[in-house]
Short mmCIF file of C-alpha atoms in Angstrom, two decimals:
data_model
loop_
_atom_site.label_atom_id
_atom_site.label_comp_id
_atom_site.label_asym_id
_atom_site.label_seq_id
_atom_site.Cartn_x
_atom_site.Cartn_y
_atom_site.Cartn_z
CA UNK A 7 3.67 -32.85 -0.08
CA UNK A 8 -0.06 -32.46 0.44
CA UNK A 9 -1.58 -29.06 1.05
CA UNK A 10 -4.63 -28.50 3.19
CA UNK A 11 -7.68 -27.17 1.38
CA UNK A 12 -8.03 -23.45 2.21
CA UNK A 13 -10.92 -22.73 4.52
CA UNK A 14 -13.55 -20.05 4.08
CA UNK A 15 -14.71 -17.82 6.91
CA UNK A 16 -17.86 -18.42 8.88
CA UNK A 17 -20.50 -15.68 9.00
CA UNK A 18 -19.47 -14.89 12.58
CA UNK A 19 -15.83 -14.46 11.52
CA UNK A 20 -16.87 -12.22 8.62
CA UNK A 21 -19.05 -10.07 10.88
CA UNK A 22 -16.19 -9.65 13.37
CA UNK A 23 -13.80 -8.44 10.69
CA UNK A 24 -16.40 -6.10 9.18
CA UNK A 25 -16.98 -4.60 12.64
CA UNK A 26 -13.25 -3.94 13.01
CA UNK A 27 -13.21 -2.09 9.68
CA UNK A 28 -16.52 -0.24 9.80
CA UNK A 29 -15.04 3.04 11.09
CA UNK A 30 -12.57 3.25 8.22
CA UNK A 31 -14.40 4.47 5.14
CA UNK A 32 -12.86 4.00 1.70
CA UNK A 33 -13.84 7.42 0.42
CA UNK A 34 -10.67 9.48 0.12
CA UNK A 35 -9.95 10.71 -3.41
CA UNK A 36 -7.35 12.89 -5.08
CA UNK A 37 -7.12 16.41 -3.73
CA UNK A 38 -9.17 19.27 -5.13
CA UNK A 39 -7.42 22.50 -5.99
CA UNK A 40 -10.26 24.89 -5.19
CA UNK A 41 -10.51 26.94 -2.02
CA UNK A 42 -13.55 27.87 0.03
CA UNK A 43 -16.98 26.54 -0.87
CA UNK A 44 -16.40 26.01 -4.59
CA UNK A 45 -17.04 22.43 -5.70
CA UNK A 46 -14.98 20.58 -8.27
CA UNK A 47 -16.33 18.32 -11.02
CA UNK A 48 -16.68 15.39 -8.61
CA UNK A 49 -18.74 17.37 -6.10
CA UNK A 50 -15.88 17.88 -3.65
CA UNK A 51 -15.51 21.18 -1.83
CA UNK A 52 -12.48 23.43 -1.71
CA UNK A 53 -10.41 23.83 1.44
CA UNK A 54 -8.69 27.09 2.38
CA UNK A 55 -4.99 27.38 3.21
CA UNK A 56 -5.96 28.47 6.71
CA UNK A 57 -8.05 25.34 7.24
CA UNK A 58 -5.22 23.17 5.95
CA UNK A 59 -2.89 24.89 8.43
CA UNK A 60 -5.30 24.16 11.29
CA UNK A 61 -5.39 20.45 10.41
CA UNK A 62 -1.62 20.37 10.04
CA UNK A 63 -1.15 22.00 13.45
CA UNK A 64 -3.48 19.54 15.18
CA UNK A 65 -1.70 16.57 13.62
CA UNK A 66 1.67 17.99 14.72
CA UNK A 67 0.33 18.36 18.26
CA UNK A 68 -1.17 14.86 18.48
CA UNK A 69 1.53 12.99 16.53
CA UNK A 70 4.72 15.08 16.74
CA UNK A 71 7.05 12.35 15.44
CA UNK A 72 4.93 11.29 12.45
CA UNK A 73 2.75 14.30 11.57
CA UNK A 74 4.49 15.00 8.26
CA UNK A 75 3.66 11.51 6.97
CA UNK A 76 0.51 12.85 5.30
CA UNK A 77 1.00 15.17 2.36
CA UNK A 78 -1.06 18.31 1.89
CA UNK A 79 -2.72 16.62 -1.09
CA UNK A 80 -3.89 13.71 1.06
CA UNK A 81 -5.19 15.93 3.85
CA UNK A 82 -7.07 18.03 1.30
CA UNK A 83 -8.55 14.90 -0.24
CA UNK A 84 -10.08 13.98 3.12
CA UNK A 85 -11.18 17.49 4.10
CA UNK A 86 -12.85 18.27 0.76
CA UNK A 87 -15.47 15.53 0.88
CA UNK A 88 -19.21 16.23 1.27
CA UNK A 89 -20.51 15.55 4.76
CA UNK A 90 -22.29 12.18 4.95
CA UNK A 91 -25.08 13.65 7.11
CA UNK A 92 -25.63 16.55 4.69
CA UNK A 93 -24.06 16.11 1.24
CA UNK A 94 -24.73 19.74 0.37
CA UNK A 95 -22.16 20.77 2.97
CA UNK A 96 -18.49 20.02 3.27
CA UNK A 97 -17.27 17.88 6.14
CA UNK A 98 -16.71 19.81 9.37
CA UNK A 99 -13.04 20.13 10.24
CA UNK A 100 -13.59 18.12 13.44
CA UNK A 101 -14.98 15.25 11.38
CA UNK A 102 -12.01 15.42 9.01
CA UNK A 103 -9.62 15.46 11.96
CA UNK A 104 -11.29 12.32 13.28
CA UNK A 105 -10.70 10.55 9.96
CA UNK A 106 -7.05 11.57 9.88
CA UNK A 107 -6.58 10.65 13.54
CA UNK A 108 -7.90 7.14 12.88
CA UNK A 109 -5.15 6.60 10.32
CA UNK A 110 -2.45 8.09 12.53
CA UNK A 111 -3.51 6.03 15.54
CA UNK A 112 -3.31 2.88 13.44
CA UNK A 113 0.21 3.85 12.42
CA UNK A 114 1.13 4.36 16.05
CA UNK A 115 -0.40 1.04 17.13
CA UNK A 116 1.23 -0.91 14.30
CA UNK A 117 4.62 0.71 14.84
CA UNK A 118 4.71 1.84 11.22
CA UNK A 119 6.91 4.95 11.75
CA UNK A 120 9.73 2.87 13.26
CA UNK A 121 9.71 -0.07 10.85
CA UNK A 122 12.24 1.58 8.57
CA UNK A 123 14.83 1.01 11.32
CA UNK A 124 14.53 -2.73 10.63
CA UNK A 125 16.00 -2.24 7.14
CA UNK A 126 19.12 -0.56 8.49
CA UNK A 127 19.43 -3.18 11.21
CA UNK A 128 19.09 -6.06 8.73
CA UNK A 129 21.61 -4.47 6.39
CA UNK A 130 24.24 -4.25 9.12
CA UNK A 131 26.32 -6.95 10.81
CA UNK A 132 24.98 -9.16 13.57
CA UNK A 133 27.79 -7.77 15.75
CA UNK A 134 26.50 -4.19 15.48
CA UNK A 135 25.69 -2.65 18.89
CA UNK A 136 22.03 -2.16 17.95
CA UNK A 137 21.71 -5.85 17.01
CA UNK A 138 23.54 -7.11 20.11
CA UNK A 139 21.69 -4.85 22.52
CA UNK A 140 18.26 -5.52 20.98
CA UNK A 141 18.21 -9.22 20.04
CA UNK A 142 14.41 -9.39 19.71
CA UNK A 143 14.37 -6.40 17.38
CA UNK A 144 17.21 -7.91 15.36
CA UNK A 145 15.23 -11.14 15.02
CA UNK A 146 12.31 -9.13 13.62
CA UNK A 147 14.67 -7.32 11.25
CA UNK A 148 15.99 -10.62 9.90
CA UNK A 149 12.44 -11.88 9.38
CA UNK A 150 11.44 -8.75 7.45
CA UNK A 151 14.61 -9.02 5.36
CA UNK A 152 13.72 -12.62 4.54
CA UNK A 153 10.27 -11.47 3.45
CA UNK A 154 11.77 -8.86 1.13
CA UNK A 155 14.61 -11.03 -0.17
CA UNK A 156 12.36 -13.24 -2.30
CA UNK A 157 11.62 -10.22 -4.52
CA UNK A 158 7.90 -10.89 -4.66
CA UNK A 159 7.02 -7.23 -3.99
CA UNK A 160 8.74 -4.06 -5.19
CA UNK A 161 8.09 -0.58 -6.55
CA UNK A 162 9.17 0.12 -10.10
CA UNK A 163 8.09 2.99 -12.32
CA UNK A 164 5.04 5.23 -12.49
CA UNK A 165 1.78 5.04 -14.38
CA UNK A 166 0.91 7.55 -17.10
CA UNK A 167 -0.84 9.56 -14.38
CA UNK A 168 2.23 9.53 -12.15
CA UNK A 169 1.05 6.88 -9.70
CA UNK A 170 3.78 4.59 -8.29
CA UNK A 171 3.42 0.95 -9.38
CA UNK A 172 3.82 -1.88 -6.88
CA UNK A 173 4.63 -5.13 -8.67
CA UNK A 174 3.65 -8.50 -7.20
CA UNK A 175 5.38 -11.69 -8.39
CA UNK A 176 3.23 -14.39 -6.83
CA UNK A 177 5.41 -17.24 -8.09
CA UNK A 178 8.17 -15.99 -5.77
CA UNK A 179 6.06 -16.05 -2.63
CA UNK A 180 6.64 -18.91 -0.17
CA UNK A 181 3.99 -21.52 0.47
CA UNK A 182 4.23 -21.04 4.22
CA UNK A 183 4.64 -17.31 4.89
CA UNK A 184 5.75 -15.59 8.07
CA UNK A 185 2.55 -13.52 8.33
CA UNK A 186 3.86 -11.02 10.87
CA UNK A 187 7.04 -10.34 8.89
CA UNK A 188 5.15 -10.14 5.59
CA UNK A 189 2.73 -7.55 6.97
CA UNK A 190 5.62 -5.47 8.33
CA UNK A 191 7.33 -5.66 4.95
CA UNK A 192 4.10 -4.62 3.23
CA UNK A 193 3.71 -1.60 5.53
CA UNK A 194 7.33 -0.62 4.86
CA UNK A 195 6.83 -0.88 1.13
CA UNK A 196 3.55 1.04 1.18
CA UNK A 197 5.05 3.89 3.18
CA UNK A 198 7.96 4.03 0.75
CA UNK A 199 5.62 4.21 -2.22
CA UNK A 200 3.65 7.01 -0.63
CA UNK A 201 6.83 8.99 0.02
CA UNK A 202 7.74 8.48 -3.63
CA UNK A 203 4.51 9.94 -5.01
CA UNK A 204 4.70 12.96 -7.33
CA UNK A 205 3.03 16.22 -6.36
CA UNK A 206 -0.76 16.07 -5.85
CA UNK A 207 -0.80 12.27 -6.14
CA UNK A 208 -2.45 10.33 -3.33
CA UNK A 209 -2.83 6.74 -4.56
CA UNK A 210 -0.87 3.96 -6.23
CA UNK A 211 -1.32 1.06 -8.65
CA UNK A 212 -0.70 -2.63 -7.92
CA UNK A 213 0.00 -5.06 -10.78
CA UNK A 214 0.21 -8.74 -9.93
CA UNK A 215 1.62 -11.52 -12.06
CA UNK A 216 -0.59 -14.32 -10.73
CA UNK A 217 0.78 -17.09 -12.92
CA UNK A 218 1.79 -19.44 -10.09
CA UNK A 219 0.46 -18.19 -6.76
CA UNK A 220 1.12 -20.18 -3.58
CA UNK A 221 -1.77 -21.76 -1.67
CA UNK A 222 -3.84 -18.94 -0.13
CA UNK A 223 -3.15 -18.06 3.49
CA UNK A 224 -6.38 -16.60 4.95
CA UNK A 225 -4.61 -15.12 7.99
CA UNK A 226 -2.22 -13.13 5.82
CA UNK A 227 -4.95 -12.01 3.42
CA UNK A 228 -7.17 -10.74 6.22
CA UNK A 229 -4.32 -8.94 7.98
CA UNK A 230 -3.34 -7.40 4.64
CA UNK A 231 -6.90 -6.16 4.11
CA UNK A 232 -7.02 -4.70 7.63
CA UNK A 233 -3.75 -2.84 7.03
CA UNK A 234 -4.97 -1.51 3.67
CA UNK A 235 -8.31 -0.31 5.00
CA UNK A 236 -7.23 1.02 8.40
CA UNK A 237 -3.80 2.37 7.56
CA UNK A 238 -4.10 3.30 3.88
CA UNK A 239 -7.71 4.21 3.06
CA UNK A 240 -8.10 4.84 -0.64
CA UNK A 241 -4.39 4.70 -1.29
CA UNK A 242 -5.08 1.84 -3.69
CA UNK A 243 -6.14 3.37 -6.99
CA UNK A 244 -6.17 0.19 -9.07
CA UNK A 245 -5.17 -3.47 -8.73
CA UNK A 246 -4.62 -5.55 -11.85
CA UNK A 247 -4.14 -9.30 -11.48
CA UNK A 248 -3.52 -11.72 -14.35
CA UNK A 249 -4.05 -14.51 -15.20
CA UNK A 250 -7.16 -15.67 -13.38
CA UNK A 251 -6.87 -18.97 -11.52
CA UNK A 252 -8.86 -20.92 -8.97
CA UNK A 253 -6.54 -19.65 -6.23
CA UNK A 254 -7.08 -16.02 -7.22
CA UNK A 255 -10.82 -16.61 -7.37
CA UNK A 256 -10.70 -18.11 -3.87
CA UNK A 257 -8.83 -15.04 -2.60
CA UNK A 258 -11.41 -12.69 -4.07
CA UNK A 259 -14.32 -14.76 -2.78
CA UNK A 260 -12.80 -14.52 0.68
CA UNK A 261 -11.95 -10.82 0.67
CA UNK A 262 -14.71 -9.20 -1.40
CA UNK A 263 -17.47 -9.57 1.24
CA UNK A 264 -15.14 -7.90 3.76
CA UNK A 265 -14.15 -4.93 1.60
CA UNK A 266 -15.73 -1.58 2.51
CA UNK A 267 -17.07 1.02 0.09
CA UNK A 268 -15.53 1.20 -3.35
CA UNK A 269 -12.45 -0.90 -2.67
CA UNK A 270 -13.75 -3.95 -4.55
CA UNK A 271 -14.40 -1.84 -7.64
CA UNK A 272 -10.67 -1.10 -7.90
CA UNK A 273 -9.73 -4.75 -8.37
CA UNK A 274 -9.42 -5.86 -11.99
CA UNK A 275 -8.96 -9.59 -12.71
CA UNK A 276 -7.98 -10.27 -16.31
CA UNK A 277 -6.93 -13.28 -18.37
CA UNK A 278 -3.73 -13.36 -20.36
CA UNK A 279 -5.42 -12.27 -23.58
CA UNK A 280 -7.01 -9.08 -22.24
CA UNK A 281 -4.45 -7.83 -19.71
CA UNK A 282 -2.20 -6.18 -22.32
CA UNK A 283 -4.91 -3.71 -23.39
CA UNK A 284 -5.40 -2.70 -19.74
CA UNK A 285 -1.68 -2.34 -19.12
CA UNK A 286 -1.38 -0.05 -22.15
CA UNK A 287 -4.00 2.20 -20.58
CA UNK A 288 -1.98 2.37 -17.37
CA UNK A 289 1.62 2.67 -18.58
CA UNK A 290 3.78 3.25 -21.62
CA UNK A 291 4.33 0.20 -23.82
CA UNK A 292 8.09 0.19 -23.24
CA UNK A 293 7.50 -0.07 -19.48
CA UNK A 294 5.49 -3.31 -19.62
CA UNK A 295 7.70 -6.09 -18.21
CA UNK A 296 8.50 -9.33 -19.99
CA UNK A 297 6.65 -11.45 -17.43
CA UNK A 298 3.45 -9.59 -18.39
CA UNK A 299 3.99 -9.90 -22.15
CA UNK A 300 6.15 -6.80 -22.66
CA UNK A 301 9.86 -6.24 -23.27
CA UNK A 302 11.10 -4.43 -20.16
CA UNK A 303 13.25 -6.45 -17.76
CA UNK A 304 12.74 -6.12 -14.01
CA UNK A 305 15.03 -9.00 -13.12
CA UNK A 306 18.13 -6.88 -13.67
CA UNK A 307 17.01 -4.90 -10.61
CA UNK A 308 14.93 -7.49 -8.73
CA UNK A 309 16.19 -11.00 -9.53
CA UNK A 310 15.10 -14.17 -7.83
CA UNK A 311 16.60 -14.62 -4.38
CA UNK A 312 18.89 -17.43 -5.56
CA UNK A 313 20.55 -14.94 -7.91
CA UNK A 314 20.95 -12.20 -5.27
CA UNK A 315 23.93 -11.45 -3.09
CA UNK A 316 24.09 -9.76 0.29
CA UNK A 317 23.81 -6.00 -0.21
CA UNK A 318 25.51 -4.80 2.96
CA UNK A 319 27.14 -6.64 5.82
CA UNK A 320 23.95 -8.23 7.11
CA UNK A 321 21.22 -10.48 5.73
CA UNK A 322 19.46 -8.11 3.31
CA UNK A 323 19.69 -9.27 -0.30
CA UNK A 324 16.82 -7.20 -1.70
CA UNK A 325 17.97 -3.93 -3.29
CA UNK A 326 15.96 -1.72 -0.95
CA UNK A 327 18.07 1.41 -1.32
CA UNK A 328 18.28 1.07 -5.10
CA UNK A 329 14.49 0.69 -5.29
CA UNK A 330 13.99 3.86 -3.24
CA UNK A 331 16.47 5.79 -5.38
CA UNK A 332 14.85 4.71 -8.65
CA UNK A 333 11.39 5.61 -7.35
CA UNK A 334 12.58 9.05 -6.24
CA UNK A 335 14.21 9.65 -9.63
CA UNK A 336 10.98 8.70 -11.41
CA UNK A 337 9.02 11.02 -9.12
CA UNK A 338 11.37 13.93 -9.68
CA UNK A 339 11.31 13.43 -13.45
CA UNK A 340 7.51 13.34 -13.46
CA UNK A 341 7.29 16.50 -11.34
CA UNK A 342 9.70 18.29 -13.65
CA UNK A 343 7.65 17.45 -16.73
CA UNK A 344 4.20 18.26 -15.31
#
């Protein structure tokens, strides 16, 4: 079967995407612990408990069903930044609220808060009242389940700094993806990782085994970038991809010109000989999986789809609930020891 040569974007297409992303700055960092006007070592200002309460109250008023999505640590990370118009001053609260509102509006527009319902729907029988009464929603649930079932994306373990790790197995991804379902699955996974973060943690790590990636799909890659920038600004702390191939280089050549701020600096492409040293910086040696040169086995939890069985009474094979439980246990253990 012949595969079409992936196409690059024209300058006009690049400019359009950049314009869509220009209001979403990639400048949120971990929270500072100071209060008031005291700066931390990175030049960020402290935020008082009263100011945090004001921001919390405004979010609850504007987004009553999703306001608790953002942790205090994340809100503080946004509010503590120097003001772009005067770096000697902290951002005004109104400016911070605008930044937070941008993220919450994206969540509302993308339907992110309700996507978790698709997991329950997919895990239940096709005869369930919710599936029968909402056939279009059930169709979407089946598509998201199919995206998850191949086991190409999952959370497993924390870094040494307590950051959840999202693993990417590119050899399991289909050549012809359902872009809409894949983006929904990615949003679901990202929200789950954020909920599984230890105290005072605001970002996560992505590690990709890029041994046999499928042909690049520009539509999916661009929609993924939009979701990351608009819905999860600075949630990505580090992305490690190994080994380097022509497909991975094509992906980076496509996305790098579109990435705002410091996002591109967080991407680390490594060959098979150098990736182990980087992984040892990120995690404990016993946690490095066998498909990255270590000894830990992920396949006992996340096998290939052909080796999976239906988890419930529906079409979900991926161990969603087990993944969530293991991530919560890792979070709780980290919190207890720090």
